[in-house]
Structures are given as structure tokens and as C-alpha cells.
Amino acid sequence: MLEGLPPNNAAHVMRFVSDEPRARAVADLIVESFEPAEAASTAFETDDLLPGGGKAWLVEAYFGWEPDEEVVRALIAVASDEATARSATFGQTEKRDWVANSLAGLKPVLAGRFLVHGRHDRSRVKANEVAIEIEAGLAFGTGHHGTTRGCLMHFDRLLKRRRPKRVLDVGCGAGVLAIASAKVLRRTVWLGDIDPIAVTVANANARLNGVGALCRAIVSRGVENARLREAAPYDLVFANILAKPLRLLAPSLAAVISADGEAIVSGLLLADVPGLLASWRAQGFDLAERIELEGWASLRLRR
């Protein structure tokens, strides 16, 4: 799942100030509602205080085209409230390193044994933690999103029962899940994403984390690329994307999972879960475990 890729020629921006819960919720929903190459959003704490107390958070959403203000305000209202939606302003972007700025205030994220962090927090990694470093300039997925953390938590729990031999990460984004797998299992992990830039970044992040030789990231929509199918069957498939593609890809993903294999899927709003489970049950999979974080559901499925 992509969490911070600036769209090509991002000339338009939407901004508003709110409290942290509303800011994070809106930023997440905007990311999930648009294609990665079309829009991206960020939320970070400022030094200003809100009227009722507490630090103000600034949300910025960047677009490669002039957005439909009515549509964007409706999304803001869904994730927060009407007053927040009305307060949003729209305009042209100025030239600045907004990705680095957006990550400056992010703290390391712990999910089970895995700690996702930036270079500035290397010293905070403990001996018993598996560190995954994501640079500000390569911020396709920082791990701060509830969907990525949910997948890492599922993986951490799964590792207490078994150690998968073949792993695939579909819609790899920054490659966080694949890097976690390669670090723990010390085996080749296959990655695929429809965005060539995401594949480049995932490979770069894998090298940064010392597992470049173990991660094979290639451009692919689902498992359409023959190289991903040839590496099957997989004992574990990650698919942290969105509800609709997860439903549509269920048959093709199920076909590359081993007889006793499992899938960890995410990018689901809570309302998406019943439909997603129906599509996967049709392929012979049942729900083994469910994790909910920040309004998002992550599921572990098994035959």
C-alpha cells in the first residue's frame, strides 16, 4: 500500500488544520481513495495550538490534476466532520521537499517484533527488534498506516507457528512486508506492484535494509507477470491493497498459494470485510484471524 508518493507534476494542493485523530483519518482515506500516481496525502504536527488545547495537525493532499473540490470535501467529511471539510483550502503547490517534511515528525512504529523507522531513529532500535528502515525520500509506505502495521502484526504471530519457505508480496509499495519477511526468514521473497516507481523504491529499500539479494521486485498487476507464477506455490501471500482488487484477484492469488498456505490481506475498511471474505471463501479460504487498527481491517486467511 502506498502511503506517501507525490504524484507526477503535483501542481495542486488541499490543506486544513485539525486535531490528530481527524488529520490522520483524512490523510489515510485520501491515500486509499485515489490511484498512487494521482494523489498523495500527509499529516503532521505543528507548533500551533488548537482553540480547545492540544497541538494542531496540518493535513496536505497533493494532486497531479485539479481536484474536484466537492468530492474531496465529501471524503474529508466522511473521515472527520462537515466543519473540517468546510475549512479545507485548495490552491497551487509551491516548490519544497514535502515528503521529507511530512516524515520529520513521525516516530518509529512497533508491530510485534518489527520496528519501522527512519534513519534518524536508528539508535532507538533494540536488540530484540527486527528493524526496517525507510528513508524520507523513499517514503512509499512508512508503516505508520494501520493496514501495514496490521499485516506486520499478523506476520509476527504467524512466525510463532511456522516459518514460510516461499513468500509473495502483491502490491508491495515500499516493500516493508517483503523486507520484514526476508530479514526474518533469510529466503528469497517475491514482490510485485503495478507502479514501476514503487518497484524501484522497493528494491532500493531492500538494499538499504541489507536484503537486496533476497528481494525480487518486478512490475506486475497481481500475478500476471509469469515470473511470479513460476515461483509458485507460495506458503504466504501478502496483499495490502484495496477491497475491490482483493476481491477481483482472489481466484488468481488462490491459485498460487500452496495447499496449506495462507494469505494476509489488508487495505480494507471495516464495511469491506464481509464482501472480501465471500470472494475468498469461494476459493476455499476461511478467516483465521482479524486485526482492526484505526478503522482498517487486516485479515489472515487460510484454506
Coordinates of C-alpha atoms in Angstrom, one line a residue:
M1 CA 0.0 0.0 0.0
L2 CA 1.5 3.4 -1.0
E3 CA 1.4 6.0 1.8
G4 CA 3.4 9.0 0.6
L5 CA 4.3 9.1 -3.1
P6 CA 4.0 12.6 -4.6
P7 CA 2.1 12.3 -7.9
N8 CA 3.9 13.3 -11.1
N9 CA 3.8 17.1 -11.6
A10 CA 1.8 17.6 -8.4
A11 CA 0.6 21.1 -9.1
H12 CA -2.5 21.3 -6.8
V13 CA -2.8 21.0 -3.0
M14 CA -5.5 20.9 -0.4
R15 CA -4.8 21.9 3.2
F16 CA -6.6 22.1 6.5
V17 CA -5.8 22.1 10.2
S18 CA -7.4 19.8 12.7
D19 CA -6.6 17.6 15.7
E20 CA -4.5 14.4 15.3
P21 CA -7.3 11.8 15.0
R22 CA -9.2 13.7 12.3
A23 CA -5.9 14.6 10.5
R24 CA -4.7 11.0 10.3
A25 CA -8.1 9.7 9.3
V26 CA -8.5 12.1 6.4
A27 CA -4.9 11.6 5.2
D28 CA -5.4 7.8 5.2
L29 CA -8.7 8.0 3.4
I30 CA -7.4 10.2 0.7
V31 CA -4.5 7.8 0.1
E32 CA -6.9 4.9 -0.2
S33 CA -9.4 6.8 -2.5
F34 CA -7.1 7.7 -5.4
E35 CA -4.5 6.0 -7.5
P36 CA -1.0 6.4 -6.2
A37 CA 0.2 8.3 -9.3
E38 CA -2.7 10.7 -9.0
A39 CA -2.7 11.9 -5.4
A40 CA -0.9 11.6 -2.1
S41 CA -1.5 13.0 1.4
T42 CA 0.3 13.7 4.6
A43 CA -0.5 14.7 8.2
F44 CA 2.0 16.1 10.7
E45 CA 2.0 18.0 14.0
T46 CA 2.6 21.8 14.0
D47 CA 3.8 24.1 16.8
D48 CA 0.4 25.8 16.9
L49 CA -2.3 25.1 19.5
L50 CA -5.9 24.4 18.8
P51 CA -8.6 26.6 20.5
G52 CA -9.6 23.8 22.8
G53 CA -6.0 22.8 23.6
G54 CA -3.6 20.4 22.1
K55 CA -1.3 20.7 19.1
A56 CA -2.7 21.4 15.7
W57 CA -2.1 19.0 12.9
L58 CA -1.7 20.1 9.3
V59 CA -3.1 17.9 6.5
E60 CA -1.9 18.3 3.0
A61 CA -3.1 16.4 -0.1
Y62 CA -1.3 16.7 -3.4
F63 CA -2.8 16.1 -6.8
G64 CA -1.4 15.7 -10.3
W65 CA -4.5 17.4 -11.7
E66 CA -7.0 20.0 -10.4
P67 CA -9.2 18.0 -8.0
D68 CA -13.0 18.2 -7.7
E69 CA -13.3 20.2 -4.5
E70 CA -16.8 18.8 -3.8
V71 CA -15.6 15.2 -4.0
V72 CA -12.5 15.9 -1.8
R73 CA -14.6 17.8 0.8
A74 CA -17.0 14.8 0.9
L75 CA -14.1 12.5 1.6
I76 CA -13.0 14.8 4.4
A77 CA -16.5 14.8 5.9
V78 CA -16.6 11.0 5.9
A79 CA -13.3 10.7 7.7
S80 CA -13.9 13.7 10.1
D81 CA -16.9 16.0 10.0
E82 CA -18.6 18.7 7.9
A83 CA -16.9 21.6 9.8
T84 CA -13.5 20.2 8.9
A85 CA -14.5 19.7 5.3
R86 CA -15.6 23.3 5.0
S87 CA -12.3 24.5 6.5
A88 CA -10.2 22.9 3.7
T89 CA -8.5 25.2 1.3
F90 CA -7.4 24.5 -2.3
G91 CA -4.6 26.0 -4.3
Q92 CA -1.4 25.6 -6.3
T93 CA 1.7 23.9 -4.8
E94 CA 5.0 25.7 -4.0
K95 CA 8.3 24.0 -4.6
R96 CA 9.5 22.2 -1.4
D97 CA 10.5 18.8 -0.2
W98 CA 7.1 18.0 1.2
V99 CA 7.8 14.3 1.6
A100 CA 10.8 14.9 4.0
N101 CA 8.8 17.5 5.8
S102 CA 5.9 15.1 6.3
L103 CA 8.1 12.4 7.8
A104 CA 10.1 14.7 10.1
G105 CA 7.7 14.2 13.0
L106 CA 7.0 10.5 12.5
K107 CA 8.0 8.3 15.3
P108 CA 9.2 4.6 14.9
V109 CA 6.3 2.2 14.7
L110 CA 6.5 -1.1 16.6
A111 CA 4.4 -4.1 15.3
G112 CA 5.2 -7.2 17.1
R113 CA 8.9 -7.8 16.7
F114 CA 9.2 -5.4 13.8
L115 CA 10.2 -1.7 14.2
V116 CA 9.7 0.5 11.1
H117 CA 11.8 3.7 11.5
G118 CA 13.7 6.4 9.7
R119 CA 17.5 7.0 9.6
H120 CA 17.3 9.5 12.5
D121 CA 15.9 6.8 14.8
R122 CA 18.5 4.1 14.2
S123 CA 19.7 4.4 17.8
R124 CA 16.2 3.6 19.1
V125 CA 16.3 0.0 17.7
K126 CA 16.5 -2.6 20.5
A127 CA 18.4 -5.8 20.3
N128 CA 15.3 -8.0 20.1
E129 CA 13.6 -5.9 17.4
V130 CA 13.7 -6.5 13.6
A131 CA 14.5 -3.1 12.2
I132 CA 13.1 -1.9 8.9
E133 CA 14.5 1.5 7.8
I134 CA 12.5 3.6 5.4
E135 CA 14.1 6.9 4.2
A136 CA 12.1 10.1 3.9
G137 CA 13.0 10.4 0.2
L138 CA 11.8 6.8 -0.4
A139 CA 8.5 7.1 1.5
F140 CA 6.1 4.9 -0.3
G141 CA 5.0 3.2 2.9
T142 CA 6.3 4.2 6.3
G143 CA 4.5 1.5 8.3
H144 CA 2.5 4.2 10.2
H145 CA -0.7 3.2 8.3
G146 CA -2.9 0.8 10.2
T147 CA -3.0 -1.6 7.2
T148 CA 0.7 -2.1 7.1
R149 CA 1.0 -2.4 10.9
G150 CA -1.8 -4.9 10.8
C151 CA 0.0 -7.1 8.3
L152 CA 3.2 -7.0 10.3
M153 CA 1.3 -8.0 13.4
H154 CA -0.3 -10.9 11.6
F155 CA 3.1 -12.0 10.3
D156 CA 4.7 -11.8 13.7
R157 CA 2.0 -14.0 15.2
L158 CA 2.3 -16.5 12.2
L159 CA 6.0 -16.8 12.8
K160 CA 5.3 -18.3 16.2
R161 CA 3.6 -21.2 14.5
R162 CA 5.5 -21.7 11.2
R163 CA 8.3 -20.3 9.0
P164 CA 7.0 -20.0 5.4
K165 CA 9.5 -21.0 2.7
R166 CA 8.0 -19.1 -0.2
V167 CA 6.6 -15.6 0.2
L168 CA 5.0 -13.2 -2.2
D169 CA 4.1 -9.5 -1.6
V170 CA 1.4 -8.3 -4.0
G171 CA 1.1 -4.5 -4.3
C172 CA 4.4 -4.2 -2.5
G173 CA 4.6 -0.4 -2.3
A174 CA 7.8 0.4 -0.3
G175 CA 8.4 -3.3 0.2
V176 CA 8.1 -3.1 4.0
L177 CA 6.3 -6.5 4.3
A178 CA 8.8 -8.2 1.9
I179 CA 11.7 -6.7 3.7
A180 CA 10.4 -8.0 7.1
S181 CA 10.0 -11.5 5.6
A182 CA 13.5 -11.5 4.0
K183 CA 15.1 -10.3 7.3
V184 CA 13.4 -13.0 9.4
L185 CA 13.3 -15.9 7.0
R186 CA 16.6 -15.3 5.1
R187 CA 14.9 -16.6 2.0
T188 CA 14.1 -15.2 -1.4
V189 CA 10.9 -13.1 -1.3
W190 CA 9.0 -12.1 -4.5
L191 CA 7.4 -8.7 -4.8
G192 CA 5.0 -7.2 -7.4
D193 CA 3.4 -3.8 -7.9
I194 CA 1.6 -2.2 -10.9
D195 CA 3.6 1.0 -10.4
P196 CA 7.2 0.9 -11.8
I197 CA 8.3 3.6 -9.4
A198 CA 7.1 1.6 -6.5
V199 CA 9.1 -1.4 -7.7
T200 CA 12.2 0.8 -8.0
V201 CA 11.7 2.1 -4.5
A202 CA 11.0 -1.3 -3.0
N203 CA 14.3 -2.6 -4.5
A204 CA 16.1 0.4 -3.1
N205 CA 14.6 -0.1 0.3
A206 CA 15.6 -3.8 0.3
R207 CA 19.2 -2.8 -0.5
L208 CA 19.1 -0.2 2.3
N209 CA 18.0 -2.9 4.7
G210 CA 20.6 -5.4 3.7
V211 CA 18.2 -7.8 1.9
G212 CA 18.6 -6.6 -1.7
A213 CA 19.9 -10.0 -2.8
L214 CA 16.8 -11.7 -1.3
C215 CA 14.0 -9.5 -2.6
R216 CA 12.8 -9.8 -6.2
A217 CA 10.6 -6.8 -7.0
I218 CA 9.0 -6.7 -10.5
V219 CA 6.2 -4.8 -12.2
S220 CA 3.1 -6.9 -12.2
R221 CA -0.7 -6.5 -11.8
G222 CA -1.5 -9.2 -9.3
V223 CA 0.3 -12.3 -10.5
E224 CA 0.0 -11.5 -14.3
N225 CA 3.8 -11.5 -14.6
A226 CA 4.9 -15.0 -15.5
R227 CA 7.9 -14.8 -13.2
L228 CA 5.6 -14.6 -10.1
R229 CA 3.6 -17.5 -11.2
E230 CA 6.6 -19.6 -12.0
A231 CA 7.9 -19.1 -8.4
A232 CA 4.7 -20.5 -7.0
P233 CA 3.4 -22.2 -4.9
Y234 CA 3.7 -19.7 -2.1
D235 CA 3.3 -20.6 1.6
L236 CA 2.4 -17.0 2.4
V237 CA 1.0 -14.2 0.2
F238 CA 0.7 -10.6 1.4
A239 CA -1.8 -8.4 -0.4
N240 CA -2.0 -4.9 1.2
I241 CA -4.0 -3.2 -1.5
L242 CA -7.7 -2.3 -1.6
A243 CA -11.0 -4.1 -1.2
K244 CA -12.0 -4.2 -4.9
P245 CA -8.8 -5.6 -6.3
L246 CA -8.6 -8.0 -3.4
R247 CA -11.9 -9.4 -4.4
L248 CA -11.1 -9.5 -8.1
L249 CA -7.6 -11.1 -7.5
A250 CA -8.9 -13.8 -5.2
P251 CA -9.0 -16.5 -7.9
S252 CA -5.5 -15.8 -9.3
L253 CA -3.9 -15.4 -5.9
A254 CA -5.6 -18.5 -4.5
A255 CA -4.2 -20.4 -7.5
V256 CA -0.6 -19.6 -6.5
I257 CA -0.9 -20.4 -2.8
S258 CA 0.1 -23.9 -1.6
A259 CA -2.4 -26.4 -0.2
D260 CA -1.6 -25.4 3.4
G261 CA -0.7 -21.8 2.6
E262 CA -2.1 -18.6 4.0
A263 CA -2.8 -15.1 2.8
I264 CA -2.5 -11.9 4.8
V265 CA -4.7 -9.2 3.2
S266 CA -5.4 -5.6 4.1
G267 CA -6.4 -2.2 2.8
L268 CA -10.0 -2.9 4.0
L269 CA -12.4 -0.6 5.6
L270 CA -14.5 -2.5 8.2
A271 CA -17.5 -2.4 5.9
D272 CA -15.4 -4.2 3.2
V273 CA -14.8 -7.3 5.2
P274 CA -18.0 -9.3 4.5
G275 CA -17.6 -9.0 0.7
L276 CA -13.9 -9.7 0.8
L277 CA -14.5 -12.9 2.9
A278 CA -17.2 -14.1 0.5
S279 CA -14.9 -13.8 -2.5
W280 CA -12.1 -15.7 -0.8
R281 CA -14.4 -18.3 0.7
A282 CA -15.4 -19.1 -2.9
Q283 CA -11.7 -20.0 -3.4
G284 CA -11.7 -22.3 -0.3
F285 CA -10.3 -19.9 2.2
D286 CA -11.6 -19.1 5.7
L287 CA -10.9 -16.3 8.2
A288 CA -8.2 -17.4 10.6
E289 CA -7.6 -14.1 12.4
R290 CA -8.7 -10.4 12.2
I291 CA -6.9 -7.3 13.4
E292 CA -8.5 -3.8 13.4
L293 CA -6.4 -0.7 13.6
E294 CA -7.6 2.9 13.0
G295 CA -10.7 1.8 11.3
W296 CA -8.9 -0.6 8.9
A297 CA -9.1 -4.4 9.0
S298 CA -6.3 -6.8 8.2
L299 CA -7.1 -10.5 7.8
R300 CA -5.2 -13.7 7.9
L301 CA -6.9 -16.3 5.6
R302 CA -6.2 -20.0 5.3
R303 CA -7.6 -23.0 3.4

